[in-house]
mmCIF file of C-alpha atoms in Angstrom:
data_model
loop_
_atom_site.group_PDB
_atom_site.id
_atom_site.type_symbol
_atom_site.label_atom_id
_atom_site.label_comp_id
_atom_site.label_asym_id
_atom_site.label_seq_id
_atom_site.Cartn_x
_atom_site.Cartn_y
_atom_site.Cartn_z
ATOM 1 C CA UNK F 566 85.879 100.229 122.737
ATOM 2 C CA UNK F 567 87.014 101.859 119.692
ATOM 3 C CA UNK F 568 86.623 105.541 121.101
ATOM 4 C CA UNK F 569 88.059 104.407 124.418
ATOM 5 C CA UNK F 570 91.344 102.680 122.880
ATOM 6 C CA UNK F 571 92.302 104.325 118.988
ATOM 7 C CA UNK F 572 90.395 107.617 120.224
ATOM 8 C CA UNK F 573 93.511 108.215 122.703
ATOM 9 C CA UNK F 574 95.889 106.886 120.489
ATOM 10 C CA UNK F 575 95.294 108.794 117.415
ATOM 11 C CA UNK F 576 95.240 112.220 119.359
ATOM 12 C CA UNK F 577 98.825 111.156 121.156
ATOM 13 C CA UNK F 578 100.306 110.903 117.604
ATOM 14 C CA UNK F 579 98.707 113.772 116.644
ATOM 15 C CA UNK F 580 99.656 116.000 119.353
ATOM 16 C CA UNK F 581 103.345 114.712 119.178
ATOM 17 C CA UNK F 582 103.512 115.330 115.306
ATOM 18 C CA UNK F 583 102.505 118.814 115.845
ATOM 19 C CA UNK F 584 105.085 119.549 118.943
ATOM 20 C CA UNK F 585 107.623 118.664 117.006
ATOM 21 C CA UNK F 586 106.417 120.564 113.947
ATOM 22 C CA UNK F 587 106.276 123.262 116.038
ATOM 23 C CA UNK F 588 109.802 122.485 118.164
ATOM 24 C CA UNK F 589 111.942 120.350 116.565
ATOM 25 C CA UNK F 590 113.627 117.910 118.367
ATOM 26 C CA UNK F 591 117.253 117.926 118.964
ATOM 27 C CA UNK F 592 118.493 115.325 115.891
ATOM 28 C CA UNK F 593 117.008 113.158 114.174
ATOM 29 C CA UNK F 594 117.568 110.033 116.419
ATOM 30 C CA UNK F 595 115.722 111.775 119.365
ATOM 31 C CA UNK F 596 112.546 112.427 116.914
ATOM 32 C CA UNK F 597 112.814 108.818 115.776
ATOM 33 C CA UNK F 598 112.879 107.592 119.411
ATOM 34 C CA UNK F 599 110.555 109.762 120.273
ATOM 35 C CA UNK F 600 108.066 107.917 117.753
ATOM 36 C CA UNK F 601 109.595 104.172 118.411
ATOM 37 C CA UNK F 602 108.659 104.663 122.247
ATOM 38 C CA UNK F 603 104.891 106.094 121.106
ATOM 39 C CA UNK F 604 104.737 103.202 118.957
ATOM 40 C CA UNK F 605 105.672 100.435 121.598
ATOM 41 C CA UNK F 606 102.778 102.343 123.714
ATOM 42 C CA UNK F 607 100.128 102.142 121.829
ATOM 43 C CA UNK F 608 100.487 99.414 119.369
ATOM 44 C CA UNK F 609 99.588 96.679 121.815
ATOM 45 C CA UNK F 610 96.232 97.927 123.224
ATOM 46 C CA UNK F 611 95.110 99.070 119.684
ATOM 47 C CA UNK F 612 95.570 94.982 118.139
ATOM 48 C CA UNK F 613 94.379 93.658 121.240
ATOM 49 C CA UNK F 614 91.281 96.061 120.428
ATOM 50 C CA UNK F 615 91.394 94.597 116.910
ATOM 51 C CA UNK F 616 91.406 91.195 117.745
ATOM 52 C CA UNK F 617 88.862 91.449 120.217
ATOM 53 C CA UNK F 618 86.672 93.806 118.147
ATOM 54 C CA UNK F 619 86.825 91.188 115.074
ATOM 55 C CA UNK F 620 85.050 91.528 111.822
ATOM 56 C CA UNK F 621 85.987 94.770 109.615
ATOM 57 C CA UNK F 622 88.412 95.719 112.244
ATOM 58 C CA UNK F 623 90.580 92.286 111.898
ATOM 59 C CA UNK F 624 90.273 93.092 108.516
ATOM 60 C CA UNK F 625 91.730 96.479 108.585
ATOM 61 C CA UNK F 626 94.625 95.358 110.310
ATOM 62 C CA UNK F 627 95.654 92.257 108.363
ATOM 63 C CA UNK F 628 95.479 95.231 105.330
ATOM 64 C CA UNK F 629 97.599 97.676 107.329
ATOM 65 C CA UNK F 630 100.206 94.801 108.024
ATOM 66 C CA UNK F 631 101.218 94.684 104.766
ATOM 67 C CA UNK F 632 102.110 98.900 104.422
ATOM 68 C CA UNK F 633 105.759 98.276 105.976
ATOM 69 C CA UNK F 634 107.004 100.861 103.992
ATOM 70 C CA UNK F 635 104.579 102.993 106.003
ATOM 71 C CA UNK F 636 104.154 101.365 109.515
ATOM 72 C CA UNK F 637 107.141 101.232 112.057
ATOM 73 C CA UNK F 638 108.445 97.950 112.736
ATOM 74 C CA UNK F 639 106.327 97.678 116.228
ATOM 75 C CA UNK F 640 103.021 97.821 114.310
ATOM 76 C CA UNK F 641 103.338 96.183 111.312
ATOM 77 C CA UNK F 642 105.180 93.151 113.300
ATOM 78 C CA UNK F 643 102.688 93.433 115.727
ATOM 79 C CA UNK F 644 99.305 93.555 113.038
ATOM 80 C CA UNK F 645 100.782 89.925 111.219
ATOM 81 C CA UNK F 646 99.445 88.342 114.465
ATOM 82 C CA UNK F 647 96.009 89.253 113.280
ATOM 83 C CA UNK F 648 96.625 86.794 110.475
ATOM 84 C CA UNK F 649 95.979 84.015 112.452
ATOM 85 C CA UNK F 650 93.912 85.444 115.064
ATOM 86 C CA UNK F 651 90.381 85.316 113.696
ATOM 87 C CA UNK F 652 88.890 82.244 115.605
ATOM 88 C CA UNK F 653 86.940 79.641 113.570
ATOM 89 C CA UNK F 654 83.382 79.079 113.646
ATOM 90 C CA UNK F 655 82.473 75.323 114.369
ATOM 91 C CA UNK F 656 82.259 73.350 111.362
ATOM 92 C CA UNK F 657 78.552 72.600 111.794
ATOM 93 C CA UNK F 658 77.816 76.055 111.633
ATOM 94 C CA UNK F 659 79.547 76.469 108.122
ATOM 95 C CA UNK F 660 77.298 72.939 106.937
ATOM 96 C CA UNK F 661 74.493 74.862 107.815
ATOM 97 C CA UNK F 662 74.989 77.674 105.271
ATOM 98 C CA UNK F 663 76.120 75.340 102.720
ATOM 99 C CA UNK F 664 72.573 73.539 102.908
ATOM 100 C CA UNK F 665 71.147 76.920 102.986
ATOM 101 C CA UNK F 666 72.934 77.628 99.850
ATOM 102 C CA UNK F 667 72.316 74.310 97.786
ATOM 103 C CA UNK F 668 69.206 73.401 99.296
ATOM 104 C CA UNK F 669 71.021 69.519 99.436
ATOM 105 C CA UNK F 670 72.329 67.493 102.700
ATOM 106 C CA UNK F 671 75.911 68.211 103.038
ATOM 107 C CA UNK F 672 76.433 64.544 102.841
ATOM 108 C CA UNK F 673 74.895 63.943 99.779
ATOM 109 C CA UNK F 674 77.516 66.410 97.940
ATOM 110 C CA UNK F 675 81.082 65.641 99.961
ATOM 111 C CA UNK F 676 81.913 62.121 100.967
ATOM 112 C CA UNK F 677 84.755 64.326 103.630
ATOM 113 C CA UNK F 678 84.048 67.385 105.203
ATOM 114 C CA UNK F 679 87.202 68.704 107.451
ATOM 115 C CA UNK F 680 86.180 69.769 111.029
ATOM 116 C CA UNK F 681 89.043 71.763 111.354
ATOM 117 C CA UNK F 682 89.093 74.711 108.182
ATOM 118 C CA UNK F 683 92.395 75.413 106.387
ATOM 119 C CA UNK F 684 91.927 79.223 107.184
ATOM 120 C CA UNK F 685 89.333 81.254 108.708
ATOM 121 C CA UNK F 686 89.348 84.858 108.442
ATOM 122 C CA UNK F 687 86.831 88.103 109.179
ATOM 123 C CA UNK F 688 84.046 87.074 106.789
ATOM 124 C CA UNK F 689 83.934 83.615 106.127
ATOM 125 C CA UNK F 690 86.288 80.579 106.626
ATOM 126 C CA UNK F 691 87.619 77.665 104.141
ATOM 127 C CA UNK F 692 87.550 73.610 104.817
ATOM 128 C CA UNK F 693 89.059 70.874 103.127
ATOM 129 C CA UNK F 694 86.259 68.346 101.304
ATOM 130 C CA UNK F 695 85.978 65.422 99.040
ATOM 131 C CA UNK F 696 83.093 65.270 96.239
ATOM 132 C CA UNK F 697 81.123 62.727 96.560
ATOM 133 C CA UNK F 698 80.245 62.658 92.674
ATOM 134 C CA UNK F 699 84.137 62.769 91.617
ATOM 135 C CA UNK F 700 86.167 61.920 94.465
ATOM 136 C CA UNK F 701 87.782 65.424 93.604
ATOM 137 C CA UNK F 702 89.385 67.082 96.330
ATOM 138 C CA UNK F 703 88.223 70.650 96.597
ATOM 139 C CA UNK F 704 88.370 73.840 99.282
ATOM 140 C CA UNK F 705 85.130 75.076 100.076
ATOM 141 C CA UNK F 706 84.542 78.819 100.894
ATOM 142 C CA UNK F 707 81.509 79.612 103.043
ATOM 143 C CA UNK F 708 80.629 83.330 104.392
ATOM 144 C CA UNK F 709 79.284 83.573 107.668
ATOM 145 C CA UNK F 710 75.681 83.968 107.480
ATOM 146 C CA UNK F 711 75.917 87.131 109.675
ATOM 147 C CA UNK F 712 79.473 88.613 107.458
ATOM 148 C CA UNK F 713 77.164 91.098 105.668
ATOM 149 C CA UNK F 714 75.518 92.570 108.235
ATOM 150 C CA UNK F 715 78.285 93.110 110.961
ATOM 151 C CA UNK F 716 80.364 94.484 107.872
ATOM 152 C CA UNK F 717 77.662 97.343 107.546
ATOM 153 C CA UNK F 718 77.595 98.143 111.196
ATOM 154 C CA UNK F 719 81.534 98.127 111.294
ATOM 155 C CA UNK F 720 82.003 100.111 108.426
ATOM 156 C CA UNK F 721 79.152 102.886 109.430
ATOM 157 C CA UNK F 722 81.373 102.863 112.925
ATOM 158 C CA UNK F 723 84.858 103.052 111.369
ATOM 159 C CA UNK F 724 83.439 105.731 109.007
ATOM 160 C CA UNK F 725 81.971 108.054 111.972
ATOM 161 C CA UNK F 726 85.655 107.298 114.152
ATOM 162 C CA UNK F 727 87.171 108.494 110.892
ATOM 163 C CA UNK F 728 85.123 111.371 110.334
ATOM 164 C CA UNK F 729 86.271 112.791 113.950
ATOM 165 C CA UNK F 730 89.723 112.046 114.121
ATOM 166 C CA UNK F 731 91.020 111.189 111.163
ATOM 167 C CA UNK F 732 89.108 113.114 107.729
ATOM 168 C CA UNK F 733 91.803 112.879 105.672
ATOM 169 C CA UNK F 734 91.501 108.792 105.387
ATOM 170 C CA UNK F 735 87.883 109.172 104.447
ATOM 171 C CA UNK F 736 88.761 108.777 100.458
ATOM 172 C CA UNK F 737 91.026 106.119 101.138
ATOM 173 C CA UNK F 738 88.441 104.430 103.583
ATOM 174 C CA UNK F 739 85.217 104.677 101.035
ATOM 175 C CA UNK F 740 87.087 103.163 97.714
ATOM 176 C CA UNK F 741 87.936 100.623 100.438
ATOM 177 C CA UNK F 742 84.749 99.824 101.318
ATOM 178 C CA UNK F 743 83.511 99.715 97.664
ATOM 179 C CA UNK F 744 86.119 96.922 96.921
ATOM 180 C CA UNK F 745 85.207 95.192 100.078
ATOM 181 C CA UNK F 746 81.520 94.842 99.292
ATOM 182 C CA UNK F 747 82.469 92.943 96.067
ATOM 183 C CA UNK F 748 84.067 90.423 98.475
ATOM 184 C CA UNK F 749 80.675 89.237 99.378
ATOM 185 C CA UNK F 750 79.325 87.828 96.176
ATOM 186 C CA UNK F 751 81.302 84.439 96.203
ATOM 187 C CA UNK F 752 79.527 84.214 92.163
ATOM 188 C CA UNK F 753 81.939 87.440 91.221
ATOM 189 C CA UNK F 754 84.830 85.494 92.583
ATOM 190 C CA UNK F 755 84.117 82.135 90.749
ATOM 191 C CA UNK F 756 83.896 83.912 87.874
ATOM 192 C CA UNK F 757 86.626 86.167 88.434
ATOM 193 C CA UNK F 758 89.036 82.707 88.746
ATOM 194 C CA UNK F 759 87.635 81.327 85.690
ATOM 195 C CA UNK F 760 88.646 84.623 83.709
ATOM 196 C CA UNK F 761 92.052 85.019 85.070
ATOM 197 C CA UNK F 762 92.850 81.294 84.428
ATOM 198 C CA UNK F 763 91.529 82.026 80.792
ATOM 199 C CA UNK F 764 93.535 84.632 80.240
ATOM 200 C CA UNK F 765 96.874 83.509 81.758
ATOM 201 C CA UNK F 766 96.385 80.008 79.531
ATOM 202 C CA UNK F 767 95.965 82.343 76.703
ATOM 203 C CA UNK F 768 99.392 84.198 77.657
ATOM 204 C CA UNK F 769 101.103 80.946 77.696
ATOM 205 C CA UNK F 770 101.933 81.370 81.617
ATOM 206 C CA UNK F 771 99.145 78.586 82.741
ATOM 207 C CA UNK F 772 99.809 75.809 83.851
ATOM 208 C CA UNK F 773 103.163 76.435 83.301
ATOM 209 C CA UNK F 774 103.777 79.329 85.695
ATOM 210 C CA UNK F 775 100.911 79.566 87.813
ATOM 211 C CA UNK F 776 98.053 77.345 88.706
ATOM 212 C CA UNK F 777 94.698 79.075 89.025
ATOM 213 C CA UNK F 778 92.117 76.729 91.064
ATOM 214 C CA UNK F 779 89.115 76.082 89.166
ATOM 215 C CA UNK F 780 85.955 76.660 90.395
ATOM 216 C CA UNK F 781 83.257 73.532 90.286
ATOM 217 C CA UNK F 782 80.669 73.956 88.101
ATOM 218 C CA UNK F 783 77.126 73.875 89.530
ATOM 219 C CA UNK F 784 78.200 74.503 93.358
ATOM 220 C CA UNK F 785 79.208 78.361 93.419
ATOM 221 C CA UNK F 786 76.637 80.464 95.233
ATOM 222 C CA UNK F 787 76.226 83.944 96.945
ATOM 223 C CA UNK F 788 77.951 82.621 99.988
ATOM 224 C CA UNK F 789 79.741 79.193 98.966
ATOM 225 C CA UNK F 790 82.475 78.863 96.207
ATOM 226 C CA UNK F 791 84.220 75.287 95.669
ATOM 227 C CA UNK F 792 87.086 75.066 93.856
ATOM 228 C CA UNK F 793 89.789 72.815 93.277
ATOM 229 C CA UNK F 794 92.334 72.167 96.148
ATOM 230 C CA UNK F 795 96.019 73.347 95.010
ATOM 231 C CA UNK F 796 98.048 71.934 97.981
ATOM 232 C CA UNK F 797 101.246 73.641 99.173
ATOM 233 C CA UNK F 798 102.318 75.832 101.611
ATOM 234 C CA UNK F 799 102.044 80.228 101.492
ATOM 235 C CA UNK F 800 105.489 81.598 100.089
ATOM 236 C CA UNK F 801 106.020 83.125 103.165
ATOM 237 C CA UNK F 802 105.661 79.759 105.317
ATOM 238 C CA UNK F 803 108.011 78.003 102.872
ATOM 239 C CA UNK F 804 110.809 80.723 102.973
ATOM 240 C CA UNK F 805 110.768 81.130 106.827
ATOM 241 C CA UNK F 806 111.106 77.349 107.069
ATOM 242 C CA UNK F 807 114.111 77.304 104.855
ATOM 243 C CA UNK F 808 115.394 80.499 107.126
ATOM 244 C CA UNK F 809 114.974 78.741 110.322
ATOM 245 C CA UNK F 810 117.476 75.814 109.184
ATOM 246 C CA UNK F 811 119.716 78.730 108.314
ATOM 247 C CA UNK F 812 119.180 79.821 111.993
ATOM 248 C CA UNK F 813 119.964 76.316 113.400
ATOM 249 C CA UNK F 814 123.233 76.071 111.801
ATOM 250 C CA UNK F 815 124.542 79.340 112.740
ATOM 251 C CA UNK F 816 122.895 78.759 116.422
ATOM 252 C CA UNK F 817 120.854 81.271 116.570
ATOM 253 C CA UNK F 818 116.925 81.653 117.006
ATOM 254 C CA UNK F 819 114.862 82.714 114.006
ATOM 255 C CA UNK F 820 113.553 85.628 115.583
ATOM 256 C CA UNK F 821 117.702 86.521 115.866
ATOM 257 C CA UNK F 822 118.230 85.553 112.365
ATOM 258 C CA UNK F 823 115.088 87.768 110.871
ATOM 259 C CA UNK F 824 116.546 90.392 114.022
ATOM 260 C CA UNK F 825 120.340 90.584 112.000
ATOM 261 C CA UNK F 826 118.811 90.948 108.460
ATOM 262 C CA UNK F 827 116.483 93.130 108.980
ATOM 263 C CA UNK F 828 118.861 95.618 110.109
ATOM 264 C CA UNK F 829 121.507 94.537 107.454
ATOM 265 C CA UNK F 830 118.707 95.582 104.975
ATOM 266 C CA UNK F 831 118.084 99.319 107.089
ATOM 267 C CA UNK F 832 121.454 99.703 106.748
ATOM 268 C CA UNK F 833 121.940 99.182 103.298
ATOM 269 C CA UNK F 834 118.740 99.685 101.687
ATOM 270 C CA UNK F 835 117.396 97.514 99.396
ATOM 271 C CA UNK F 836 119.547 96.572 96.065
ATOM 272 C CA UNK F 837 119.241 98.493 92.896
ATOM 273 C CA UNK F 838 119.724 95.076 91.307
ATOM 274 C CA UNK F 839 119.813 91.379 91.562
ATOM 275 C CA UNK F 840 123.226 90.234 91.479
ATOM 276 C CA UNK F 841 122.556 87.059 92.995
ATOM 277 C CA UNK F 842 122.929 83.523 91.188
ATOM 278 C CA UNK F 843 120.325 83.025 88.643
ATOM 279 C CA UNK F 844 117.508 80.860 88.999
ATOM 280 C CA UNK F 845 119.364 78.097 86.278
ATOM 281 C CA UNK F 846 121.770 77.781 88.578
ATOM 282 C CA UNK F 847 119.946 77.775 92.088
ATOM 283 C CA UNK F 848 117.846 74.882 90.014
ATOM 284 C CA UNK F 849 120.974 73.306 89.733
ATOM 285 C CA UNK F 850 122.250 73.495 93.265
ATOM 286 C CA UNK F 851 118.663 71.708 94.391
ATOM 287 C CA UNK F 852 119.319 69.100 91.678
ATOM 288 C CA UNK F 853 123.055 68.676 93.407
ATOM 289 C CA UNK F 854 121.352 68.723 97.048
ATOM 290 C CA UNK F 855 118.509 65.701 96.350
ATOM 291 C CA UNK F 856 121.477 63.977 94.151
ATOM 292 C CA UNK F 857 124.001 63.457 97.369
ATOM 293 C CA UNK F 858 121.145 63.167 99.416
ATOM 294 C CA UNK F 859 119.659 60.288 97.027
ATOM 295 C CA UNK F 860 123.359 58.929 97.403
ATOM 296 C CA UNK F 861 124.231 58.837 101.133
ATOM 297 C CA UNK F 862 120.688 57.385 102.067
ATOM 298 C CA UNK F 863 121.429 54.328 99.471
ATOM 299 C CA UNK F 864 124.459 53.855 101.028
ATOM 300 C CA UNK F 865 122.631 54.175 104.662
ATOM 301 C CA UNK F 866 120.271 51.681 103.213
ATOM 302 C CA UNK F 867 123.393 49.093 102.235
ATOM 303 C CA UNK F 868 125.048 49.917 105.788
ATOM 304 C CA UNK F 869 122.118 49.342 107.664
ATOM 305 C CA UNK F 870 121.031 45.643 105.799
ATOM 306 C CA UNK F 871 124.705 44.527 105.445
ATOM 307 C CA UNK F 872 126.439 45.855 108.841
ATOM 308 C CA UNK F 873 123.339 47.376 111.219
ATOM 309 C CA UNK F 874 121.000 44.849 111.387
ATOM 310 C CA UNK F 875 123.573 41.271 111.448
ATOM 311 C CA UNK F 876 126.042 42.651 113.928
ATOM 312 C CA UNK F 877 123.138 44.958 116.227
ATOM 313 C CA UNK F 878 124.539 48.197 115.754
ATOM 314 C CA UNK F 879 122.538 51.402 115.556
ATOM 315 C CA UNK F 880 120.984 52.764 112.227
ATOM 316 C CA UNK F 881 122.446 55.004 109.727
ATOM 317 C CA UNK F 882 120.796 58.231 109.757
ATOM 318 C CA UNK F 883 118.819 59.189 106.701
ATOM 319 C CA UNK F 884 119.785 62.625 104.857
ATOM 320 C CA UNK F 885 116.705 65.026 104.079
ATOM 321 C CA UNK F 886 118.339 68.736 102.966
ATOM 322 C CA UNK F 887 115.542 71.331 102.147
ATOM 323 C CA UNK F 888 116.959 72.971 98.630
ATOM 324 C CA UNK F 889 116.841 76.868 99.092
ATOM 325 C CA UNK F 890 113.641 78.496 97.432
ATOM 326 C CA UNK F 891 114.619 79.591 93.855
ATOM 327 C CA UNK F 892 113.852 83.449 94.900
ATOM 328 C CA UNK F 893 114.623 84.763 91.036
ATOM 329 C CA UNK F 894 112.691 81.914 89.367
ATOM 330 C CA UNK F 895 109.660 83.218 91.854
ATOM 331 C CA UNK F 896 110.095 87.265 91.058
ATOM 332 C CA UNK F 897 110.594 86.424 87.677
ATOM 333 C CA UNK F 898 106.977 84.874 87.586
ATOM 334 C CA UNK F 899 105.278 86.877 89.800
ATOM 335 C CA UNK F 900 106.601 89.895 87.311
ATOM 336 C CA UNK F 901 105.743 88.348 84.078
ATOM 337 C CA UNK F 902 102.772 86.944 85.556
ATOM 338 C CA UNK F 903 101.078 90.352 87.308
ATOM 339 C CA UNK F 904 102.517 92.385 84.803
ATOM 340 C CA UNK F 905 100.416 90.680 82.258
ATOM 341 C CA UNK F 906 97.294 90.630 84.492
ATOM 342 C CA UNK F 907 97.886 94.679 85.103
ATOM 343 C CA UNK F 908 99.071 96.029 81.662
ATOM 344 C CA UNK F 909 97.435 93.388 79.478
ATOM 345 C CA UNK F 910 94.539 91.389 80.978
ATOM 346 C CA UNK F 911 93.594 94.428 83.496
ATOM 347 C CA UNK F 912 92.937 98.361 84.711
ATOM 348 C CA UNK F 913 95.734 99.798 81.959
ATOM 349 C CA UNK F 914 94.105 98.324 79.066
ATOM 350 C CA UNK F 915 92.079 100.749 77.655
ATOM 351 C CA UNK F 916 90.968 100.721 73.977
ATOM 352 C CA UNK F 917 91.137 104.537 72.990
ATOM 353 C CA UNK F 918 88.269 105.340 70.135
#
């Protein structure tokens, strides 16, 4: 399937790249529509080939969504669906491995075991669980007990397609595949959390900043890491919600709204500088928001226990505005905060002899 579908595909870009190196097109916007219509082609029959294909290739493509400022619009919209489009495995399936891993009943260590998992995704899958010895909520990530193997398989196939019709992204591909191996020691990762939370406590930016879950002691294997649950929603989830409010007022659809600033941003570029309001003062504006909401729905209270309810007239509606998220209090902290894990805590700190 993946000869038969991104075969094709890659050798339509590539003979279109070279006809126009070869004869340029008549402007610009002909070359660029030229490439928007091969786009809208092929993107749909390549993720459908992803999603159906699963493991490594899934991967791949949640990866590639990510590279806007290299994919077109069609495929990198197109790739997010991948996010969510790794189907779960059955929750008995992931108990299995996790008395394969601790050699104890399931029941004996969580008192709750979620059927449905928070997130699934190519390799292994994460439910929600109560310890039975604490009562500490936790997340528990278990591979799939065939993750390594298909990975192998998919990777010696990817490597081959490559190899034919695409050589250059061999380099890229194998440094891939060495950081993708690591994924599958679930030790490395447990340990990996414990040192970053270390070292951002030592910075000063934890808990403060950033909460790093913990792993539990005594239940991180090859194939199962606990850790402590951190509830909340993705950053992404939280600003589209507060977007789509946006959306209602003006009367538009989301998918309009996200339509009108995307091209406001094509069209000017991104900003050499913030010049927005600060985060002090978007902190401000939620504390306003919850205030006048904390005062109408007192006075809804009073209405409805001193008018509503004695004369039989309808309730007062309650007032619940969603504050905007404080964008520069977040890029402030996820600056300070990666910078210090890159230049401080990570690959640029090298001690010269």
């Amino acid at each position: 399937r993946l000869y038969l579908t991104a075969g094709p595909a890659v050798a339509h870009y590539r003979w279109v790249e070279q006809r126009q190196r070869l004869r340029a097109p008549a402007s610009e916007a002909a070359a660029a529509a030229e490439w928007e219509a091969l786009d809208a082609y092929w993107a749909p029959p390549v993720i459908d080939m992803l999603k159906e294909l699963k493991g490594m290739y899934t991967k791949y493509g949640q990866m590639a969504a990510g590279l806007t400022s290299v994919a077109s619009k069609t495929w990198s919209e197109g790739l997010r669906e991948l996010e969510d489009a790794v189907p779960a495995r059955p929750a008995a399936d992931v108990l299995r491995t996790v008395h394969e891993e601790t050699g104890d009943d399931p029941k004996a260590l969580f008192a709750e075991f979620a059927d449905q998992p928070l997130g699934a995704a190519s390799i292994g899958q994460v439910h929600a669980a109560t310890l039975r010895a604490t009562g500490e909520r936790v997340a528990v990530k278990v591979q799939y007990p065939d993750a390594a193997r298909r990975f192998a398989l998919d990777m010696r196939t990817i490597r081959t397609f490559c190899a034919w019709f695409a050589p250059e992204q061999l380099i890229i591909l194998d440094e891939l595949t060495r950081q993708l191996e690591a994924e599958f020691d679930y030790t490395q990762e447990a340990r990996n959390l414990a040192l970053v939370d270390a070292n951002l406590r030592r910075a000063g930016l934890a808990p403060g900043e950033v909460a790093v879950p913990r792993p539990i002691e005594g239940l991180s294997t090859r194939r199962m890491l606990v850790m402590e649950m951190l509830p909340g929603p993705k950053l992404v989830d939280g600003v589209r919600a507060y977007a789509k409010q946006i959306a209602e007022r003006e009367g538009v659809s989301l998918e309009q709204f996200e339509a009108v600033k995307r091209a406001e941003l094509d069209e000017r570029g991104v900003a050499p500088r913030y010049e927005g309001p600060s985060a002090r003062s978007v902190s401000l504006f939620a504390a306003w928001l919850r205030l006048k909401d904390g005062l109408h729905n007192t006075c809804s209270v009073a209405y409805d226990l001193l008018v509503a309810r004695p004369l039989g007239k309808p309730r007062a509606r309650r007032r619940h505005t969603a504050p905007p998220p404080n964008a520069p209090r977040i890029m402030d902290a996820l600056m300070r905060v990666h910078g210090h894990q890159l230049l401080v805590d990570g690959v640029f700190q090298i001690r010269m002899r």
